[in-house]
Amino acid sequence: MIKINSNYSKLKASYLFSTIAKKVSEYQKNNPDKKIIKMGIGDVTLPLPPACVAAFSSAVEEMGKADTFRGYGPEQGYEFLRKAIADNDFKARGMDIEPDEIFVSDGAKSDSANIQELFAEDVRVAIQDPVYPVYLDTNVMAGRSGEPADGRYDNITYLPCVPQNNFLPDIPAETVDLIYLCYPNNPTGAVADKTYLKKWVDYARENKSIIIFDAAYEAFITDENIPHSIYEIEGAKEVAIEIRSFSKTAGFTGTRCAYTVVPKECIIKDENKTEYSLNAMWFRRQSTKFNGVSYPVQRAAEAVYSEEGKKQVKENIAYYLENARILREALEGLGYECTGGKNSPYIWINTGKDSWEFFDMLLDKAQIVCTPGSGFGKAGEGFVRFSAFNSRENVIEAADRLKRLLG
Amino acid sequence: MIKINSNYSKLKASYLFSTIAKKVSEYQKNNPDKKIIKMGIGDVTLPLPPACVAAFSSAVEEMGKADTFRGYGPEQGYEFLRKAIADNDFKARGMDIEPDEIFVSDGAKSDSANIQELFAEDVRVAIQDPVYPVYLDTNVMAGRSGEPADGRYDNITYLPCVPQNNFLPDIPAETVDLIYLCYPNNPTGAVADKTYLKKWVDYARENKSIIIFDAAYEAFITDENIPHSIYEIEGAKEVAIEIRSFSKTAGFTGTRCAYTVVPKECIIKDENKTEYSLNAMWFRRQSTKFNGVSYPVQRAAEAVYSEEGKKQVKENIAYYLENARILREALEGLGYECTGGKNSPYIWINTGKDSWEFFDMLLDKAQIVCTPGSGFGKAGEGFVRFSAFNSRENVIEAADRLKRLLG
């Protein structure tokens, strides 16, 4: 008799964004004449940059001709894209990352979900709270958590991100092995400076831990003193894996392309001093379970690094950041404590109320959709997240509605 | 101190096709003037059908315009594609499969690798031998095997596919829980009729096992009495998951699109009679770990089901099948026992020698690359696989070279 993976039974039944979608569609059904402005889910709204569209189209044409057609590509991604990434995202900023340390994938979600497979079932996992649910759920599915109790799981170390610590949690008292950090942070919009990240890198080196650094929002950083990559910290290449995405940078949420950096210096020793390379293990994992990203999509991603591509991406990011500024100023003007909205497309506000109550009130009275902070974790209770991914027109309208409702 | 997933250490170090690639590139280096004909890896050679290219291009254009741009899509795939699949691949052949039982993915490799996550670590796995290495390797990585010994793993049930059983292995003596079957078979090219598949379905229903049916090559079936899907067998919807791909059908090996069918009738009960729906579990798995297939790729896949698409795909399949016929006739004419090459793009021949010895001989004396059968498992020793994915010109030339060398 076959048995299911019983860890699935520990998962919470409903997913945050599907609950929101249900509430919104119900409200719209009952109020068909109202215009709802959605600032909940972090999905981009501007089209693909023209440079990406041109490269994408031309690669599709190649696939239709016998002499330029491509079948299976390398599982880790084509050299042309890995080289463009290494040169532009790392070497140009003084980090020594080579193309064979880069693994192109279909999404940061897949990579941040799959990376835990490389580690033993009994490693201790630390996640920030509030947090992008994928880090937690995938470790629950893999059996690394205990049972859920009171909105949290046993055997998981939660790192609360709260105003008291400026959303930069301290190193925990207990020893942790696999540490998920995300900066610029989703959902709080907080950023980390080098001093803060160095604490974690030093800790990981000392305790032989591994950091999974999610830098999906690095393109939104404008302050010069904020690091774009964990590898700007000395020694990080020995203890950190970094995940990045073209989704929020270049509007690839529906096109699907991301990458993960696994430095060759990431070596883990067991009790017998046998050494294991995480780079080699991830290569084995990806070549066994993945067959590479669509060739035309990789060409579209490569175009992000062309001169026109860089310019167009920069304009799009500036557009979203200006949206964020408008929203943040409106909320601050209303007396709310805000994080993010600078160096980040997200604004995290302290509502002084129950998260879902505030969500319902905004939907009902101002037809604005936000994301309830409690959906990201217990420490998110009382907060909501606004996303700046929207049209300028909608953002201005939303700011006005907020002022009228809450002013 | 972090620890690695020690199951990775059980994996064999090198992957079949990388060893072949190394041997071929070495030979070419030493013999730069020789023209090598590659019939090893099963990669398509004809370009994408024009109907797919047109749909692909037009969807790329949509992504470049604000009013038609699409961000995150549904993780399980767009309704337009799932409906086209259900209607054309199932309902048109009398099988009652609904769009919400279909999960679109980036590849049959990903799905056949990931599906095991739904099951407990101690389920007993049965695989055919020879076999597509992904089923085995992913179960080893998940800890379902014992240590490797003499080319096999402990705690795995191997189902030898040999001439004595017409490459249709019997139900094993021990009880097995998770059964991987592939027909038309990779690598042997063998096909299964309804009587044979019914034995497995009946067994699975009786023993509460689950069958993972890999039908990636169903498009090559021309005989009317050969089932295209496991769901042509009565009762299969309760016990079988089917994996299909656009790779070999429509030349999507570099474009990446596939799908998996998880019927709602696939329900597993535990000791307490609690029921678990595999459809719901796979939905949870995919929405947590995957973010859907690129929108333009899904439009390209949808075009496979348009009138022109169907016609073009049929022509491509006929082209490869004619290649297979030419190769098979040449090999049979030389006195080799052959399987496949009918209803399959693969021809599996009994060389009467060591597989790698025959491989080396063919490369050295005829500059033809095949795949050594032993690379697919112990029971493949003595065999090699030829792939019909090549140009007609190369296939005719290869047939001539084979006749000259072995005649």
mmCIF file with all atom_site columns, N, CA and C in Angstrom, chain A residues 206-227:
data_model
loop_
_atom_site.group_PDB
_atom_site.id
_atom_site.type_symbol
_atom_site.label_atom_id
_atom_site.label_alt_id
_atom_site.label_comp_id
_atom_site.label_asym_id
_atom_site.label_entity_id
_atom_site.label_seq_id
_atom_site.pdbx_PDB_ins_code
_atom_site.Cartn_x
_atom_site.Cartn_y
_atom_site.Cartn_z
_atom_site.occupancy
_atom_site.B_iso_or_equiv
_atom_site.pdbx_formal_charge
_atom_site.auth_seq_id
_atom_site.auth_comp_id
_atom_site.auth_asym_id
_atom_site.auth_atom_id
_atom_site.pdbx_PDB_model_num
ATOM 1  N N  . GLU A 1 206 ? 31.669 30.800 11.127 1.00 0.00 ? 206 GLU A N  1
ATOM 2  C CA . GLU A 1 206 ? 32.060 30.247 12.420 1.00 0.00 ? 206 GLU A CA 1
ATOM 3  C C  . GLU A 1 206 ? 31.313 28.950 12.726 1.00 0.00 ? 206 GLU A C  1
ATOM 4  N N  . ASN A 1 207 ? 30.032 28.945 12.420 1.00 0.00 ? 207 ASN A N  1
ATOM 5  C CA . ASN A 1 207 ? 29.187 27.791 12.781 1.00 0.00 ? 207 ASN A CA 1
ATOM 6  C C  . ASN A 1 207 ? 28.993 26.792 11.656 1.00 0.00 ? 207 ASN A C  1
ATOM 7  N N  . LYS A 1 208 ? 29.662 27.031 10.521 1.00 0.00 ? 208 LYS A N  1
ATOM 8  C CA . LYS A 1 208 ? 29.484 26.140 9.352  1.00 0.00 ? 208 LYS A CA 1
ATOM 9  C C  . LYS A 1 208 ? 28.018 26.073 8.956  1.00 0.00 ? 208 LYS A C  1
ATOM 10 N N  . SER A 1 209 ? 27.413 27.234 8.830  1.00 0.00 ? 209 SER A N  1
ATOM 11 C CA . SER A 1 209 ? 26.036 27.311 8.352  1.00 0.00 ? 209 SER A CA 1
ATOM 12 C C  . SER A 1 209 ? 26.042 27.758 6.895  1.00 0.00 ? 209 SER A C  1
ATOM 13 N N  . ILE A 1 210 ? 24.904 27.644 6.250  1.00 0.00 ? 210 ILE A N  1
ATOM 14 C CA . ILE A 1 210 ? 24.764 28.136 4.870  1.00 0.00 ? 210 ILE A CA 1
ATOM 15 C C  . ILE A 1 210 ? 23.646 29.179 4.842  1.00 0.00 ? 210 ILE A C  1
ATOM 16 N N  . ILE A 1 211 ? 23.922 30.290 4.178  1.00 0.00 ? 211 ILE A N  1
ATOM 17 C CA . ILE A 1 211 ? 22.928 31.348 3.987  1.00 0.00 ? 211 ILE A CA 1
ATOM 18 C C  . ILE A 1 211 ? 22.347 31.247 2.585  1.00 0.00 ? 211 ILE A C  1
ATOM 19 N N  . ILE A 1 212 ? 21.017 31.240 2.501  1.00 0.00 ? 212 ILE A N  1
ATOM 20 C CA . ILE A 1 212 ? 20.354 31.377 1.205  1.00 0.00 ? 212 ILE A CA 1
ATOM 21 C C  . ILE A 1 212 ? 19.930 32.837 1.119  1.00 0.00 ? 212 ILE A C  1
ATOM 22 N N  . PHE A 1 213 ? 20.585 33.580 0.246  1.00 0.00 ? 213 PHE A N  1
ATOM 23 C CA . PHE A 1 213 ? 20.334 35.019 0.164  1.00 0.00 ? 213 PHE A CA 1
ATOM 24 C C  . PHE A 1 213 ? 19.469 35.317 -1.054 1.00 0.00 ? 213 PHE A C  1
ATOM 25 N N  . ASP A 1 214 ? 18.267 35.784 -0.798 1.00 0.00 ? 214 ASP A N  1
ATOM 26 C CA . ASP A 1 214 ? 17.326 36.094 -1.868 1.00 0.00 ? 214 ASP A CA 1
ATOM 27 C C  . ASP A 1 214 ? 17.458 37.582 -2.207 1.00 0.00 ? 214 ASP A C  1
ATOM 28 N N  . ALA A 1 215 ? 18.014 37.844 -3.393 1.00 0.00 ? 215 ALA A N  1
ATOM 29 C CA . ALA A 1 215 ? 18.257 39.229 -3.806 1.00 0.00 ? 215 ALA A CA 1
ATOM 30 C C  . ALA A 1 215 ? 17.365 39.604 -4.982 1.00 0.00 ? 215 ALA A C  1
ATOM 31 N N  . ALA A 1 216 ? 16.156 39.066 -4.993 1.00 0.00 ? 216 ALA A N  1
ATOM 32 C CA . ALA A 1 216 ? 15.241 39.271 -6.129 1.00 0.00 ? 216 ALA A CA 1
ATOM 33 C C  . ALA A 1 216 ? 14.922 40.746 -6.366 1.00 0.00 ? 216 ALA A C  1
ATOM 34 N N  . TYR A 1 217 ? 15.100 41.575 -5.330 1.00 0.00 ? 217 TYR A N  1
ATOM 35 C CA . TYR A 1 217 ? 14.728 42.989 -5.452 1.00 0.00 ? 217 TYR A CA 1
ATOM 36 C C  . TYR A 1 217 ? 15.923 43.933 -5.511 1.00 0.00 ? 217 TYR A C  1
ATOM 37 N N  . GLU A 1 218 ? 17.121 43.400 -5.762 1.00 0.00 ? 218 GLU A N  1
ATOM 38 C CA . GLU A 1 218 ? 18.328 44.236 -5.698 1.00 0.00 ? 218 GLU A CA 1
ATOM 39 C C  . GLU A 1 218 ? 18.291 45.397 -6.694 1.00 0.00 ? 218 GLU A C  1
ATOM 40 N N  . ALA A 1 219 ? 17.579 45.223 -7.810 1.00 0.00 ? 219 ALA A N  1
ATOM 41 C CA . ALA A 1 219 ? 17.571 46.280 -8.832 1.00 0.00 ? 219 ALA A CA 1
ATOM 42 C C  . ALA A 1 219 ? 16.928 47.567 -8.321 1.00 0.00 ? 219 ALA A C  1
ATOM 43 N N  . PHE A 1 220 ? 16.181 47.489 -7.229 1.00 0.00 ? 220 PHE A N  1
ATOM 44 C CA . PHE A 1 220 ? 15.499 48.674 -6.703 1.00 0.00 ? 220 PHE A CA 1
ATOM 45 C C  . PHE A 1 220 ? 16.379 49.502 -5.775 1.00 0.00 ? 220 PHE A C  1
ATOM 46 N N  . ILE A 1 221 ? 17.586 49.008 -5.502 1.00 0.00 ? 221 ILE A N  1
ATOM 47 C CA . ILE A 1 221 ? 18.497 49.741 -4.614 1.00 0.00 ? 221 ILE A CA 1
ATOM 48 C C  . ILE A 1 221 ? 19.034 50.975 -5.327 1.00 0.00 ? 221 ILE A C  1
ATOM 49 N N  . THR A 1 222 ? 18.879 52.136 -4.686 1.00 0.00 ? 222 THR A N  1
ATOM 50 C CA . THR A 1 222 ? 19.450 53.361 -5.248 1.00 0.00 ? 222 THR A CA 1
ATOM 51 C C  . THR A 1 222 ? 20.529 53.942 -4.327 1.00 0.00 ? 222 THR A C  1
ATOM 52 N N  . ASP A 1 223 ? 20.438 53.656 -3.033 1.00 0.00 ? 223 ASP A N  1
ATOM 53 C CA . ASP A 1 223 ? 21.460 54.149 -2.099 1.00 0.00 ? 223 ASP A CA 1
ATOM 54 C C  . ASP A 1 223 ? 22.786 53.441 -2.356 1.00 0.00 ? 223 ASP A C  1
ATOM 55 N N  . GLU A 1 224 ? 23.857 54.232 -2.421 1.00 0.00 ? 224 GLU A N  1
ATOM 56 C CA . GLU A 1 224 ? 25.152 53.645 -2.773 1.00 0.00 ? 224 GLU A CA 1
ATOM 57 C C  . GLU A 1 224 ? 25.730 52.734 -1.705 1.00 0.00 ? 224 GLU A C  1
ATOM 58 N N  . ASN A 1 225 ? 25.364 52.964 -0.464 1.00 0.00 ? 225 ASN A N  1
ATOM 59 C CA . ASN A 1 225 ? 25.969 52.164 0.615  1.00 0.00 ? 225 ASN A CA 1
ATOM 60 C C  . ASN A 1 225 ? 25.232 50.849 0.912  1.00 0.00 ? 225 ASN A C  1
ATOM 61 N N  . ILE A 1 226 ? 24.197 50.559 0.129  1.00 0.00 ? 226 ILE A N  1
ATOM 62 C CA . ILE A 1 226 ? 23.464 49.298 0.339  1.00 0.00 ? 226 ILE A CA 1
ATOM 63 C C  . ILE A 1 226 ? 24.019 48.241 -0.619 1.00 0.00 ? 226 ILE A C  1
ATOM 64 N N  . PRO A 1 227 ? 24.484 47.108 -0.122 1.00 0.00 ? 227 PRO A N  1
ATOM 65 C CA . PRO A 1 227 ? 25.029 46.083 -1.024 1.00 0.00 ? 227 PRO A CA 1
ATOM 66 C C  . PRO A 1 227 ? 23.933 45.457 -1.892 1.00 0.00 ? 227 PRO A C  1
#
